[in-house]
Structures are given as structure tokens and as C-alpha cells.
Amino acid sequence: MSTHSATSSFLRSRLFSFGSNTSPSLQQPSAYTALDRAAHPDDTILGAPRRSGSPAHLHARNPHRQEYGALASSQSLSSCATQVNEKDEPSPDPRLFSHRRRDRFRAKSVYYVKYYLPILTWLPNYSFKAALAGDIIAGLTVASFNIPLSLSYARTLIGVPERYGLLGFAFPQLVYAFMGTVPVMITGPEPAISVMIGQAISPMVMAGNPSFEERERRAIMYNGLITSLFAIIYLVMGFLRLGFVDSLLSQGLLRGFITAVGIILTFDTLIQALGLSALAAAQNVGAGSGGVKLAFILTNLKNTHGLTAAIAFISFGLIMFFRISRKYYGKRFPILVYIPDIFLIVIFSIIMSWKLDWYGKGADIVGAVERPDIQLMSPLNSDTFPRVTEVASSAFVIALLGFFQSAAIAKNIFPDPPTDSRVAPPKNPTISMNRELVALGTANLLGMFMFSLPVIGGFGRSKANKFAGARTQLSSIIFAFSTIIVTFTLLPSIYYLPRATLASVLGLICVGLLEDFPSDVIGYFKMHAWGDFSIVMIMIAVTLGISLQIGISVGIVISLVQILRHATRTRIQVLARVPGTTDTFRNADIPSYDVPDEALDSLEHLHNVLLVKITEPLTFANCGELQNRLRRLERYGTMRMHPSLPAMRRGDQNVVFDLEGMTACDTSAIKVLLSIVEAYRSKGKFVLFARIPATKKMMLLFKRSGLSVLLSYNGHPPAYFTSIHEALEALDECIFETPGTWTPEDEDREIEAMPDEEPEQIEEDSIATDIEGSTSGDETIDEKTHLKREMV
């Protein structure tokens, strides 16, 4: 009986009290508040304290140190939060914590409105001294060269009248200024997206060799349908909080997409610049692939119209001259930044075309552009709805790529803060991809009723907006009103504008899309990034050989396959002990900072024990290969051996799983673990778990699934250990060979003694929610709840 009691006492101390430290200095109570203690719970298994003890004593070692803004031991986080709250942030509406549901709803509604209308956040704090001049200059500067571009996008790339391109820059931009979270982003039609739309609708527009009027009518209808689908896709994605999908595509795919679009756009621009547009329309070249367009250009160089080509290339040369001058002399002569070169070239070409009668000499001009007659009507009706299926797949891919481009702008273009804090710009809301989707969807929803071109964020114009001095969305409002004025008052003045000039402006866009390609390719070679380089070349080849849509689709499929392959791979490591240590283990397959490649063979592989580390959460997606990889480790003791080779080790080892990285586990993964443990138990071997994340949720999952019972050997508590070394000690001391008195009720008591987890962290772009722990009636509110309310 005494032997049994001694064994039980030993196991209890071994399995549930490892690392207890009775040092007097560590037993002193910490100066942490309740919230501080909740933020640093004891990381234990079934309530067992770790050997390292609580981190509180580390905080109290030198209470007078203030490095990196640390608090003195006498100052709690709650007081710090109160000071910051009083100094920088207004106090939250007290109705958020009311016991009445109606009061909480009314208070939250204000935050919801501000959440989706960020203008209510930055406009009341607008600093005229800091931002007004820069916003006005930037808005007018961007309008000066984007208004001519919109004419090119509409007629040249999609085949709709020019006014629909102008409408895409006008009213939808006002919507984004009210709802967008990126201060300097300018939305509107984009050349890459316009090229793809033109390619997508060209077969339907040109079917049956229709007249010019019929082609234009079809183009307007299909363009309106695609704009409608853009609005629906973005709004659905935004309200379903799918903004994270912007991270799904690799840099190689984005580079291939941009390069492929640049190549197609270059061919379209050359056709117009050489005066071959009418011939290309007669031969239906617009619906062909990039290779077809290149062959058309090469075979028809003899038919080039001399005057048209001269206008286009001279205008392009002047634009490039100003661009290079700004690049190299902009800092020395800041006035160069504000010269509206494209606007001036457009005005000069209109005057020259009128004076010299270029139209009479064969040069194509814009001609009469009708003033928009805005009649808000939906493209989706009983007559057009059956045709939605003809463009649905293309619209989805194009909308997705348009969002990727907008997301890249949101992540990479910000207004730089001024050096003088006294002229700081007004406060802007946090940039959120979900709210960006809602903003873009609403902008396209308005554009849909005007049949405007689809609207996304533009990298080039947003960058120019920033460089011109924009600080807030007011520059977008200035830009939108400038476009509205031109659209409704100045359209007759562009009657004599040569289309060759518009082609030269598109040439600048082509340069912008292709100029980074050589440096990116060189970077791929330097980094040996053959996968990304292959994706780029495949997209270019498929685009030139088949079509732009097929090229983009192939690139997206390759990217998704890479993501799925990465997500479904079980990342496990085989561990070995560093020589001369007892509790230091390293990956035996990959060198580390303290174990170089040549020292991997010196690591100690333990006899009859396989040490396996799972480095990530186990889910249904990545647990499928766990058994196969574990079997491979049993045969070879390493993942570097090909499975075709003969076995190097016996397959009857005990297994110790290091689960420090397995922070989550779903039911599919639990079933896999159950089958693994059952297989080892059937062979008379032990499976031990070390460094399990000490959360009540995880332990309850293990208990309810029956895993804890399977890991309980000979009446002992489940084989959960706080370190690998302790698990190995249990095997060495053969503690499982003696009978124990553990019961599942003992585990229930240990789990109940574990602290509850902290509430889930609120997402970055979510707004105020109900505060956990609110009370009603005369119930008292504990310190933790008070502190949470102070720190909202």
C-alpha cells in the first residue's frame, strides 16, 4: 500500500507539478493588475506550473528601469491606458455599455455609419493649413491628364462613346471619396481592365459583322452588364468580409498579369498610332490574340498613315521628354512636377488639327461627343439578363484582378507625414480591404446606372496624386468635380482632338506597365525564383498565343494550386538532441544558427524514441498526409530520404510529439491523432505529448474525443508533459509500467481548475461590439471588466 501511495505521489508530482519553484523571490505577489494577469496566464498542462514560473518576477527585477517606454512596477497598464485615452482619444459613448439593448443599438449605429462613411471621421478634423493647398493642386493636376485618358479607354479599348469613360471618372469617384479608406487613391477606369473588357466582349460585339452603330450599341450594353457584375461582386465580397483574398496571388502572377496586359495594350496602341484602326476593324483583329495583332501590324506596316504616325510619335516623344525631365530634375526644379504636360499637348494638338485641317488630310479625330444625358436605368432587365452568362466568368476574373490592383495601391501608397507636426494632416481611418470592397462596389453601383466604365483604383494616377501633394480624399473630390465640369460643358471643344494624340497618351501607360519587367526578371534570376519566373513566362506565352483571359485564368489556376499544395502539406520535423545538453533539441534535417549544416550528423538521435514536432495548427486541410509522413520518419529517421530507398530504422519506436506549434486542432485532425495513437498502442508502444498549448478548449477537445483515455497508460494520467525532457524522463524511469489510480474524474477537476481563455480579439477593421462581462441589475463589475471598458 505504501508503495502504491509513493508511486501515485511520484506521478502526481511528475505529471502535474513539473518545475515548481519555491524560491522566495518568485513567490512575492506581482504588481500586475487583474488585466495584466489575464494577459499572462500560467502556460501549463492541466493546471501544472511551468519550470520558468510566471513572467511577473521578470517585470519586478528592476522596477526603476524605463527602457523602451516600459512602465515602473508601481504603474499598471490600466493607468497607462487611462492616460492615453484622456490624452489622444475621446471617451467612448457610455451608451455602448448600457444595460438597455435600445441604447446600445443607437450608440452602435453611429459607429456603423462612421465605419462605412470615413469622410465623417477625417472631414471634421480637416486642417486647412496642412492639406488644402496640396489637395487642390493634386486634384487639378491628376484631372489634367486623366480626362484625356478616359477618352482613350472608352473608344479605343472598349469601343463605347467617350462620354462613358468620363462618367467613370466623375460620379463614382465622389462615392469613393465619401466611402474609401485610402486617402490618396483615385478610382476610375483602368487601361489594363479596359483592355480585358474589350477582349471579353469583342466576340459578342463583332458577331455577324454588324454596322458601326450596332457595334457601339452592343458594346454599351455589355459594358453596362460588366459594370453591374463588378458592383455585385465587390459588395458581396465586402459584406462577407472576403478582403483577405488579395493575398492569394503571388508576385509572379501579378507581374505576369501586368506584363501581359502591357503587351496587349502596346499592340492596340500601335494599331491606332499607325492609322490602321479602320483596317483592323474590317478584319476583326480586335477579337484576336496578341500574336494575331502583332502579325497584323507587321504585315500592314506598308499601309501606315504617315500624318497619323507622325502626330502619335511626336506627341509620345514630348510626353516622354517631360516624364524624364521630372524624374531627373524634379527635385532641382519643383515646378516641373506641376506642369500638366499631357493637358498642354492635348490642347496644342486640338489647335493644330483645327488650323491645319488634319482631318481633311486623313487623320482620324474624336469628332462630336454627345453630352451625357443621365437617365438612371439599370443594364439588368428582362431583355439583357439572359446575356449575363456570356460575360459572367470574364467579369469575375476581371473584377478579382481589379481588386488585387486596388489592394496593392492601398498597401503601398500612403501620404507621407509632414516633418512639422503642427501641420499634420487630419486623422484618417484605418485602411480596410473589406471597406474598400464596399466602397468600390457602391461606386460601381452608381456607375452601373450611368453605363459608365467599371471603376477600380489606379496605381499610376494615385501615385501622381500623392506626388502632387494630396493629403486626403478632398483631392479626389476636386478631381471628380473637374471631370464633371468638362463632361457637361467642354466636350464640344475636343471635336478636333486627333485620336493619334490619345494613342500617344496610351503609349505612356504601356511604358508604365512594362518598365519594371526587366528589373523583376533580373531579380528572379538573382534569387533563383524559378517558380515565379515560370508563371510570368507562361502567362505571357498563353496571352500572346491564345487570349488574355485564358492567360489570366491559367495564372490564377497555377497560383491556387500552389496555395492548396502549401496549405495541405503537414509540416512536421524530426528532432534530435544537441550534444552536451539534456533539454536542447533541434530539427535534424535543416541547419540552424547554432547547428550548421556540417554539424547535423553530430546530433544525437535517441534510441527507440522518435521525436516529432508539429509546427502548425492541425486542420482537415493539412492532416491528411500526417500518417504517411510519420511512417516515412519511422523508416528513415529523416525527411531527406526518398521513399523508394530501403528502410534505415526499425518501425517500432515510441513517439514523443512536440505540440508547441499546434495552437489549434479540428475534429478531422483529432481523428487522425486518434488513429495514430491506436496504431502505436496496438504495437505495445507509447505515444507522449509534450508542450501542448495549455488552453481549456484544447484539453476539453482531447477529453471529449477520447484521446486522453488513449494516452492514459496503466491507470496513469494522460501522457501530457510540459517539456520534451520530462517526457523522455518518464520513458526512462518506466513510470507507466506500474499501475496507477487515475480516473477521468481527476482530469475533469484539473481542467476545471484551468483559467478560462481570454475573449477572442476583435478584428482590426471591426467596430465596437458588446463588452464581455457586462452586468445587469445590482451585479458588481469586476476589475477586469472595468479595465476593458477603459481600454476600448
mmCIF file of N, CA and C in Angstrom, residues 163-267:
data_model
loop_
_atom_site.group_PDB
_atom_site.id
_atom_site.type_symbol
_atom_site.label_atom_id
_atom_site.label_comp_id
_atom_site.label_asym_id
_atom_site.label_seq_id
_atom_site.Cartn_x
_atom_site.Cartn_y
_atom_site.Cartn_z
ATOM 1 N N ARG A 163 -18.038 59.602 -73.782
ATOM 2 C CA ARG A 163 -18.691 60.141 -72.585
ATOM 3 C C ARG A 163 -18.789 59.103 -71.476
ATOM 4 N N TYR A 164 -18.827 57.814 -71.816
ATOM 5 C CA TYR A 164 -18.921 56.787 -70.778
ATOM 6 C C TYR A 164 -17.609 56.636 -70.011
ATOM 7 N N GLY A 165 -16.496 56.949 -70.662
ATOM 8 C CA GLY A 165 -15.238 56.983 -69.939
ATOM 9 C C GLY A 165 -15.171 58.143 -68.965
ATOM 10 N N LEU A 166 -15.666 59.307 -69.385
ATOM 11 C CA LEU A 166 -15.698 60.477 -68.497
ATOM 12 C C LEU A 166 -16.613 60.241 -67.304
ATOM 13 N N LEU A 167 -17.751 59.606 -67.539
ATOM 14 C CA LEU A 167 -18.671 59.326 -66.425
ATOM 15 C C LEU A 167 -18.041 58.391 -65.403
ATOM 16 N N GLY A 168 -17.161 57.491 -65.858
ATOM 17 C CA GLY A 168 -16.481 56.603 -64.914
ATOM 18 C C GLY A 168 -15.560 57.337 -63.971
ATOM 19 N N PHE A 169 -15.043 58.494 -64.390
ATOM 20 C CA PHE A 169 -14.169 59.294 -63.529
ATOM 21 C C PHE A 169 -14.937 60.322 -62.709
ATOM 22 N N ALA A 170 -16.189 60.545 -63.002
ATOM 23 C CA ALA A 170 -16.910 61.650 -62.370
ATOM 24 C C ALA A 170 -17.632 61.209 -61.104
ATOM 25 N N PHE A 171 -18.840 60.752 -61.246
ATOM 26 C CA PHE A 171 -19.684 60.486 -60.077
ATOM 27 C C PHE A 171 -19.210 59.299 -59.229
ATOM 28 N N PRO A 172 -18.744 58.187 -59.808
ATOM 29 C CA PRO A 172 -18.225 57.114 -58.935
ATOM 30 C C PRO A 172 -17.058 57.565 -58.061
ATOM 31 N N GLN A 173 -16.257 58.516 -58.572
ATOM 32 C CA GLN A 173 -15.145 59.000 -57.763
ATOM 33 C C GLN A 173 -15.638 59.752 -56.529
ATOM 34 N N LEU A 174 -16.750 60.445 -56.648
ATOM 35 C CA LEU A 174 -17.333 61.116 -55.484
ATOM 36 C C LEU A 174 -17.774 60.097 -54.436
ATOM 37 N N VAL A 175 -18.342 58.984 -54.893
ATOM 38 C CA VAL A 175 -18.754 57.939 -53.957
ATOM 39 C C VAL A 175 -17.544 57.411 -53.199
ATOM 40 N N TYR A 176 -16.447 57.156 -53.923
ATOM 41 C CA TYR A 176 -15.259 56.629 -53.250
ATOM 42 C C TYR A 176 -14.670 57.652 -52.286
ATOM 43 N N ALA A 177 -14.746 58.924 -52.623
ATOM 44 C CA ALA A 177 -14.226 59.950 -51.717
ATOM 45 C C ALA A 177 -14.963 59.939 -50.387
ATOM 46 N N PHE A 178 -16.228 59.576 -50.400
ATOM 47 C CA PHE A 178 -17.011 59.512 -49.165
ATOM 48 C C PHE A 178 -16.796 58.198 -48.415
ATOM 49 N N MET A 179 -16.550 57.112 -49.138
ATOM 50 C CA MET A 179 -16.542 55.795 -48.518
ATOM 51 C C MET A 179 -15.172 55.130 -48.475
ATOM 52 N N GLY A 180 -14.203 55.621 -49.243
ATOM 53 C CA GLY A 180 -12.901 54.982 -49.313
ATOM 54 C C GLY A 180 -12.043 55.260 -48.092
ATOM 55 N N THR A 181 -11.128 54.336 -47.809
ATOM 56 C CA THR A 181 -10.248 54.469 -46.648
ATOM 57 C C THR A 181 -8.816 54.816 -47.033
ATOM 58 N N VAL A 182 -8.479 54.838 -48.325
ATOM 59 C CA VAL A 182 -7.129 55.193 -48.766
ATOM 60 C C VAL A 182 -7.140 56.670 -49.147
ATOM 61 N N PRO A 183 -6.417 57.523 -48.430
ATOM 62 C CA PRO A 183 -6.576 58.967 -48.625
ATOM 63 C C PRO A 183 -6.224 59.468 -50.015
ATOM 64 N N VAL A 184 -5.242 58.864 -50.695
ATOM 65 C CA VAL A 184 -4.769 59.432 -51.949
ATOM 66 C C VAL A 184 -5.150 58.597 -53.168
ATOM 67 N N MET A 185 -5.982 57.597 -53.002
ATOM 68 C CA MET A 185 -6.307 56.739 -54.147
ATOM 69 C C MET A 185 -7.349 57.395 -55.031
ATOM 70 N N ILE A 186 -7.087 57.373 -56.333
ATOM 71 C CA ILE A 186 -8.013 57.877 -57.341
ATOM 72 C C ILE A 186 -8.584 56.678 -58.073
ATOM 73 N N THR A 187 -9.894 56.533 -58.058
ATOM 74 C CA THR A 187 -10.535 55.420 -58.743
ATOM 75 C C THR A 187 -11.017 55.855 -60.113
ATOM 76 N N GLY A 188 -11.391 54.875 -60.915
ATOM 77 C CA GLY A 188 -11.897 55.150 -62.244
ATOM 78 C C GLY A 188 -11.538 54.022 -63.187
ATOM 79 N N PRO A 189 -11.824 54.185 -64.480
ATOM 80 C CA PRO A 189 -11.437 53.171 -65.465
ATOM 81 C C PRO A 189 -9.914 53.015 -65.521
ATOM 82 N N GLU A 190 -9.469 51.791 -65.754
ATOM 83 C CA GLU A 190 -8.047 51.491 -65.828
ATOM 84 C C GLU A 190 -7.719 50.871 -67.180
ATOM 85 N N PRO A 191 -6.531 51.159 -67.738
ATOM 86 C CA PRO A 191 -6.207 50.597 -69.062
ATOM 87 C C PRO A 191 -6.170 49.078 -69.074
ATOM 88 N N ALA A 192 -5.561 48.474 -68.038
ATOM 89 C CA ALA A 192 -5.466 47.015 -68.022
ATOM 90 C C ALA A 192 -6.855 46.386 -67.994
ATOM 91 N N ILE A 193 -7.706 46.905 -67.116
ATOM 92 C CA ILE A 193 -9.067 46.367 -67.021
ATOM 93 C C ILE A 193 -9.853 46.663 -68.299
ATOM 94 N N SER A 194 -9.644 47.832 -68.863
ATOM 95 C CA SER A 194 -10.361 48.179 -70.097
ATOM 96 C C SER A 194 -9.946 47.268 -71.247
ATOM 97 N N VAL A 195 -8.654 46.940 -71.327
ATOM 98 C CA VAL A 195 -8.194 46.010 -72.363
ATOM 99 C C VAL A 195 -8.882 44.657 -72.200
ATOM 100 N N MET A 196 -8.931 44.175 -70.963
ATOM 101 C CA MET A 196 -9.542 42.875 -70.720
ATOM 102 C C MET A 196 -11.039 42.889 -71.030
ATOM 103 N N ILE A 197 -11.712 43.983 -70.693
ATOM 104 C CA ILE A 197 -13.141 44.082 -71.010
ATOM 105 C C ILE A 197 -13.349 44.100 -72.519
ATOM 106 N N GLY A 198 -12.521 44.894 -73.207
ATOM 107 C CA GLY A 198 -12.630 44.928 -74.662
ATOM 108 C C GLY A 198 -12.405 43.568 -75.289
ATOM 109 N N GLN A 199 -11.406 42.818 -74.763
ATOM 110 C CA GLN A 199 -11.154 41.477 -75.279
ATOM 111 C C GLN A 199 -12.329 40.532 -74.971
ATOM 112 N N ALA A 200 -12.927 40.689 -73.778
ATOM 113 C CA ALA A 200 -14.002 39.781 -73.373
ATOM 114 C C ALA A 200 -15.268 39.988 -74.189
ATOM 115 N N ILE A 201 -15.620 41.233 -74.508
ATOM 116 C CA ILE A 201 -16.885 41.494 -75.193
ATOM 117 C C ILE A 201 -16.735 41.546 -76.713
ATOM 118 N N SER A 202 -15.500 41.528 -77.188
ATOM 119 C CA SER A 202 -15.291 41.670 -78.633
ATOM 120 C C SER A 202 -15.982 40.582 -79.451
ATOM 121 N N PRO A 203 -15.919 39.286 -79.059
ATOM 122 C CA PRO A 203 -16.611 38.278 -79.880
ATOM 123 C C PRO A 203 -18.112 38.526 -79.992
ATOM 124 N N MET A 204 -18.749 38.966 -78.892
ATOM 125 C CA MET A 204 -20.195 39.227 -78.960
ATOM 126 C C MET A 204 -20.506 40.500 -79.735
ATOM 127 N N VAL A 205 -19.630 41.497 -79.602
ATOM 128 C CA VAL A 205 -19.868 42.769 -80.289
ATOM 129 C C VAL A 205 -19.699 42.611 -81.798
ATOM 130 N N MET A 206 -18.709 41.833 -82.212
ATOM 131 C CA MET A 206 -18.397 41.724 -83.636
ATOM 132 C C MET A 206 -19.134 40.577 -84.321
ATOM 133 N N ALA A 207 -19.942 39.825 -83.598
ATOM 134 C CA ALA A 207 -20.624 38.672 -84.193
ATOM 135 C C ALA A 207 -21.567 39.112 -85.320
ATOM 136 N N GLY A 208 -21.466 38.476 -86.457
ATOM 137 C CA GLY A 208 -22.372 38.759 -87.572
ATOM 138 C C GLY A 208 -21.998 39.970 -88.394
ATOM 139 N N ASN A 209 -20.791 40.518 -88.224
ATOM 140 C CA ASN A 209 -20.319 41.683 -88.984
ATOM 141 C C ASN A 209 -21.341 42.823 -88.956
ATOM 142 N N PRO A 210 -21.655 43.347 -87.764
ATOM 143 C CA PRO A 210 -22.693 44.386 -87.656
ATOM 144 C C PRO A 210 -22.175 45.742 -88.139
ATOM 145 N N SER A 211 -23.087 46.679 -88.234
ATOM 146 C CA SER A 211 -22.720 48.045 -88.593
ATOM 147 C C SER A 211 -22.048 48.735 -87.415
ATOM 148 N N PHE A 212 -21.482 49.928 -87.688
ATOM 149 C CA PHE A 212 -20.789 50.660 -86.625
ATOM 150 C C PHE A 212 -21.750 51.008 -85.493
ATOM 151 N N GLU A 213 -22.942 51.434 -85.819
ATOM 152 C CA GLU A 213 -23.918 51.795 -84.793
ATOM 153 C C GLU A 213 -24.311 50.585 -83.956
ATOM 154 N N GLU A 214 -24.482 49.434 -84.610
ATOM 155 C CA GLU A 214 -24.854 48.231 -83.873
ATOM 156 C C GLU A 214 -23.710 47.766 -82.971
ATOM 157 N N ARG A 215 -22.476 47.871 -83.455
ATOM 158 C CA ARG A 215 -21.320 47.507 -82.618
ATOM 159 C C ARG A 215 -21.263 48.397 -81.383
ATOM 160 N N GLU A 216 -21.521 49.685 -81.588
ATOM 161 C CA GLU A 216 -21.477 50.608 -80.453
ATOM 162 C C GLU A 216 -22.592 50.308 -79.463
ATOM 163 N N ARG A 217 -23.775 49.994 -79.960
ATOM 164 C CA ARG A 217 -24.891 49.673 -79.065
ATOM 165 C C ARG A 217 -24.606 48.419 -78.254
ATOM 166 N N ARG A 218 -24.061 47.405 -78.910
ATOM 167 C CA ARG A 218 -23.718 46.177 -78.189
ATOM 168 C C ARG A 218 -22.626 46.428 -77.152
ATOM 169 N N ALA A 219 -21.639 47.208 -77.530
ATOM 170 C CA ALA A 219 -20.542 47.489 -76.595
ATOM 171 C C ALA A 219 -21.052 48.213 -75.351
ATOM 172 N N ILE A 220 -21.970 49.159 -75.542
ATOM 173 C CA ILE A 220 -22.537 49.880 -74.395
ATOM 174 C C ILE A 220 -23.300 48.909 -73.494
ATOM 175 N N MET A 221 -24.081 48.010 -74.104
ATOM 176 C CA MET A 221 -24.872 47.076 -73.306
ATOM 177 C C MET A 221 -23.962 46.128 -72.514
ATOM 178 N N TYR A 222 -22.977 45.512 -73.176
ATOM 179 C CA TYR A 222 -22.114 44.556 -72.482
ATOM 180 C C TYR A 222 -21.230 45.249 -71.448
ATOM 181 N N ASN A 223 -20.801 46.464 -71.740
ATOM 182 C CA ASN A 223 -20.018 47.211 -70.750
ATOM 183 C C ASN A 223 -20.862 47.494 -69.508
ATOM 184 N N GLY A 224 -22.139 47.847 -69.716
ATOM 185 C CA GLY A 224 -23.020 48.073 -68.566
ATOM 186 C C GLY A 224 -23.235 46.813 -67.751
ATOM 187 N N LEU A 225 -23.351 45.658 -68.424
ATOM 188 C CA LEU A 225 -23.516 44.396 -67.700
ATOM 189 C C LEU A 225 -22.279 44.083 -66.856
ATOM 190 N N ILE A 226 -21.097 44.309 -67.415
ATOM 191 C CA ILE A 226 -19.871 44.029 -66.660
ATOM 192 C C ILE A 226 -19.743 44.972 -65.473
ATOM 193 N N THR A 227 -20.108 46.241 -65.651
ATOM 194 C CA THR A 227 -20.082 47.177 -64.523
ATOM 195 C C THR A 227 -21.058 46.729 -63.438
ATOM 196 N N SER A 228 -22.215 46.212 -63.849
ATOM 197 C CA SER A 228 -23.177 45.706 -62.867
ATOM 198 C C SER A 228 -22.595 44.528 -62.092
ATOM 199 N N LEU A 229 -21.936 43.619 -62.781
ATOM 200 C CA LEU A 229 -21.338 42.464 -62.111
ATOM 201 C C LEU A 229 -20.198 42.890 -61.191
ATOM 202 N N PHE A 230 -19.436 43.903 -61.580
ATOM 203 C CA PHE A 230 -18.407 44.448 -60.703
ATOM 204 C C PHE A 230 -19.032 44.895 -59.381
ATOM 205 N N ALA A 231 -20.134 45.647 -59.481
ATOM 206 C CA ALA A 231 -20.785 46.162 -58.270
ATOM 207 C C ALA A 231 -21.275 45.017 -57.391
ATOM 208 N N ILE A 232 -21.913 44.021 -57.995
ATOM 209 C CA ILE A 232 -22.448 42.903 -57.207
ATOM 210 C C ILE A 232 -21.320 42.119 -56.552
ATOM 211 N N ILE A 233 -20.273 41.816 -57.309
ATOM 212 C CA ILE A 233 -19.154 41.010 -56.786
ATOM 213 C C ILE A 233 -18.483 41.728 -55.632
ATOM 214 N N TYR A 234 -18.198 43.019 -55.793
ATOM 215 C CA TYR A 234 -17.490 43.755 -54.741
ATOM 216 C C TYR A 234 -18.351 43.907 -53.487
ATOM 217 N N LEU A 235 -19.632 44.191 -53.659
ATOM 218 C CA LEU A 235 -20.491 44.345 -52.484
ATOM 219 C C LEU A 235 -20.648 43.027 -51.729
ATOM 220 N N VAL A 236 -20.832 41.938 -52.446
ATOM 221 C CA VAL A 236 -20.954 40.636 -51.778
ATOM 222 C C VAL A 236 -19.667 40.291 -51.051
ATOM 223 N N MET A 237 -18.533 40.485 -51.696
ATOM 224 C CA MET A 237 -17.251 40.186 -51.051
ATOM 225 C C MET A 237 -17.019 41.083 -49.841
ATOM 226 N N GLY A 238 -17.424 42.337 -49.940
ATOM 227 C CA GLY A 238 -17.214 43.259 -48.831
ATOM 228 C C GLY A 238 -18.046 42.906 -47.616
ATOM 229 N N PHE A 239 -19.333 42.629 -47.819
ATOM 230 C CA PHE A 239 -20.202 42.319 -46.688
ATOM 231 C C PHE A 239 -19.941 40.925 -46.119
ATOM 232 N N LEU A 240 -19.357 40.033 -46.933
ATOM 233 C CA LEU A 240 -18.954 38.726 -46.418
ATOM 234 C C LEU A 240 -17.532 38.752 -45.858
ATOM 235 N N ARG A 241 -16.908 39.929 -45.841
ATOM 236 C CA ARG A 241 -15.582 40.126 -45.258
ATOM 237 C C ARG A 241 -14.557 39.218 -45.921
ATOM 238 N N LEU A 242 -14.492 39.285 -47.250
ATOM 239 C CA LEU A 242 -13.542 38.489 -48.015
ATOM 240 C C LEU A 242 -12.367 39.318 -48.497
ATOM 241 N N GLY A 243 -12.062 40.383 -47.782
ATOM 242 C CA GLY A 243 -10.951 41.222 -48.193
ATOM 243 C C GLY A 243 -9.599 40.537 -48.149
ATOM 244 N N PHE A 244 -9.511 39.411 -47.435
ATOM 245 C CA PHE A 244 -8.238 38.715 -47.325
ATOM 246 C C PHE A 244 -7.808 38.069 -48.637
ATOM 247 N N VAL A 245 -8.711 37.949 -49.617
ATOM 248 C CA VAL A 245 -8.343 37.256 -50.853
ATOM 249 C C VAL A 245 -7.295 38.020 -51.642
ATOM 250 N N ASP A 246 -7.017 39.266 -51.283
ATOM 251 C CA ASP A 246 -5.982 39.997 -52.000
ATOM 252 C C ASP A 246 -4.600 39.391 -51.793
ATOM 253 N N SER A 247 -4.469 38.517 -50.787
ATOM 254 C CA SER A 247 -3.183 37.880 -50.511
ATOM 255 C C SER A 247 -3.020 36.541 -51.213
ATOM 256 N N LEU A 248 -3.972 36.147 -52.040
ATOM 257 C CA LEU A 248 -3.934 34.820 -52.640
ATOM 258 C C LEU A 248 -3.014 34.729 -53.852
ATOM 259 N N LEU A 249 -2.762 35.837 -54.521
ATOM 260 C CA LEU A 249 -1.971 35.793 -55.738
ATOM 261 C C LEU A 249 -0.523 36.148 -55.448
ATOM 262 N N SER A 250 0.371 35.433 -56.095
ATOM 263 C CA SER A 250 1.800 35.647 -55.888
ATOM 264 C C SER A 250 2.276 36.855 -56.679
ATOM 265 N N GLN A 251 3.486 37.311 -56.346
ATOM 266 C CA GLN A 251 4.078 38.423 -57.072
ATOM 267 C C GLN A 251 4.353 38.037 -58.523
ATOM 268 N N GLY A 252 4.718 36.773 -58.750
ATOM 269 C CA GLY A 252 4.953 36.332 -60.116
ATOM 270 C C GLY A 252 3.701 36.429 -60.974
ATOM 271 N N LEU A 253 2.567 36.054 -60.398
ATOM 272 C CA LEU A 253 1.315 36.147 -61.144
ATOM 273 C C LEU A 253 0.960 37.597 -61.437
ATOM 274 N N LEU A 254 1.126 38.483 -60.454
ATOM 275 C CA LEU A 254 0.822 39.893 -60.678
ATOM 276 C C LEU A 254 1.750 40.490 -61.728
ATOM 277 N N ARG A 255 3.040 40.122 -61.683
ATOM 278 C CA ARG A 255 3.973 40.627 -62.692
ATOM 279 C C ARG A 255 3.594 40.095 -64.072
ATOM 280 N N GLY A 256 3.230 38.811 -64.169
ATOM 281 C CA GLY A 256 2.810 38.262 -65.447
ATOM 282 C C GLY A 256 1.549 38.926 -65.963
ATOM 283 N N PHE A 257 0.602 39.194 -65.062
ATOM 284 C CA PHE A 257 -0.639 39.872 -65.442
ATOM 285 C C PHE A 257 -0.350 41.268 -65.993
ATOM 286 N N ILE A 258 0.465 42.029 -65.260
ATOM 287 C CA ILE A 258 0.766 43.396 -65.688
ATOM 288 C C ILE A 258 1.520 43.393 -67.017
ATOM 289 N N THR A 259 2.484 42.487 -67.153
ATOM 290 C CA THR A 259 3.272 42.431 -68.389
ATOM 291 C C THR A 259 2.406 42.012 -69.569
ATOM 292 N N ALA A 260 1.541 41.001 -69.370
ATOM 293 C CA ALA A 260 0.674 40.547 -70.458
ATOM 294 C C ALA A 260 -0.272 41.655 -70.911
ATOM 295 N N VAL A 261 -0.845 42.371 -69.947
ATOM 296 C CA VAL A 261 -1.728 43.485 -70.296
ATOM 297 C C VAL A 261 -0.937 44.574 -71.020
ATOM 298 N N GLY A 262 0.283 44.840 -70.555
ATOM 299 C CA GLY A 262 1.110 45.849 -71.216
ATOM 300 C C GLY A 262 1.412 45.490 -72.656
ATOM 301 N N ILE A 263 1.645 44.218 -72.928
ATOM 302 C CA ILE A 263 1.935 43.789 -74.298
ATOM 303 C C ILE A 263 0.701 43.953 -75.176
ATOM 304 N N ILE A 264 -0.459 43.482 -74.696
ATOM 305 C CA ILE A 264 -1.689 43.618 -75.474
ATOM 306 C C ILE A 264 -2.011 45.091 -75.720
ATOM 307 N N LEU A 265 -1.863 45.910 -74.689
ATOM 308 C CA LEU A 265 -2.150 47.330 -74.835
ATOM 309 C C LEU A 265 -1.180 47.996 -75.809
ATOM 310 N N THR A 266 0.056 47.557 -75.825
ATOM 311 C CA THR A 266 1.029 48.106 -76.777
ATOM 312 C C THR A 266 0.608 47.813 -78.216
ATOM 313 N N PHE A 267 0.153 46.587 -78.472
ATOM 314 C CA PHE A 267 -0.290 46.243 -79.827
ATOM 315 C C PHE A 267 -1.519 47.069 -80.224
#
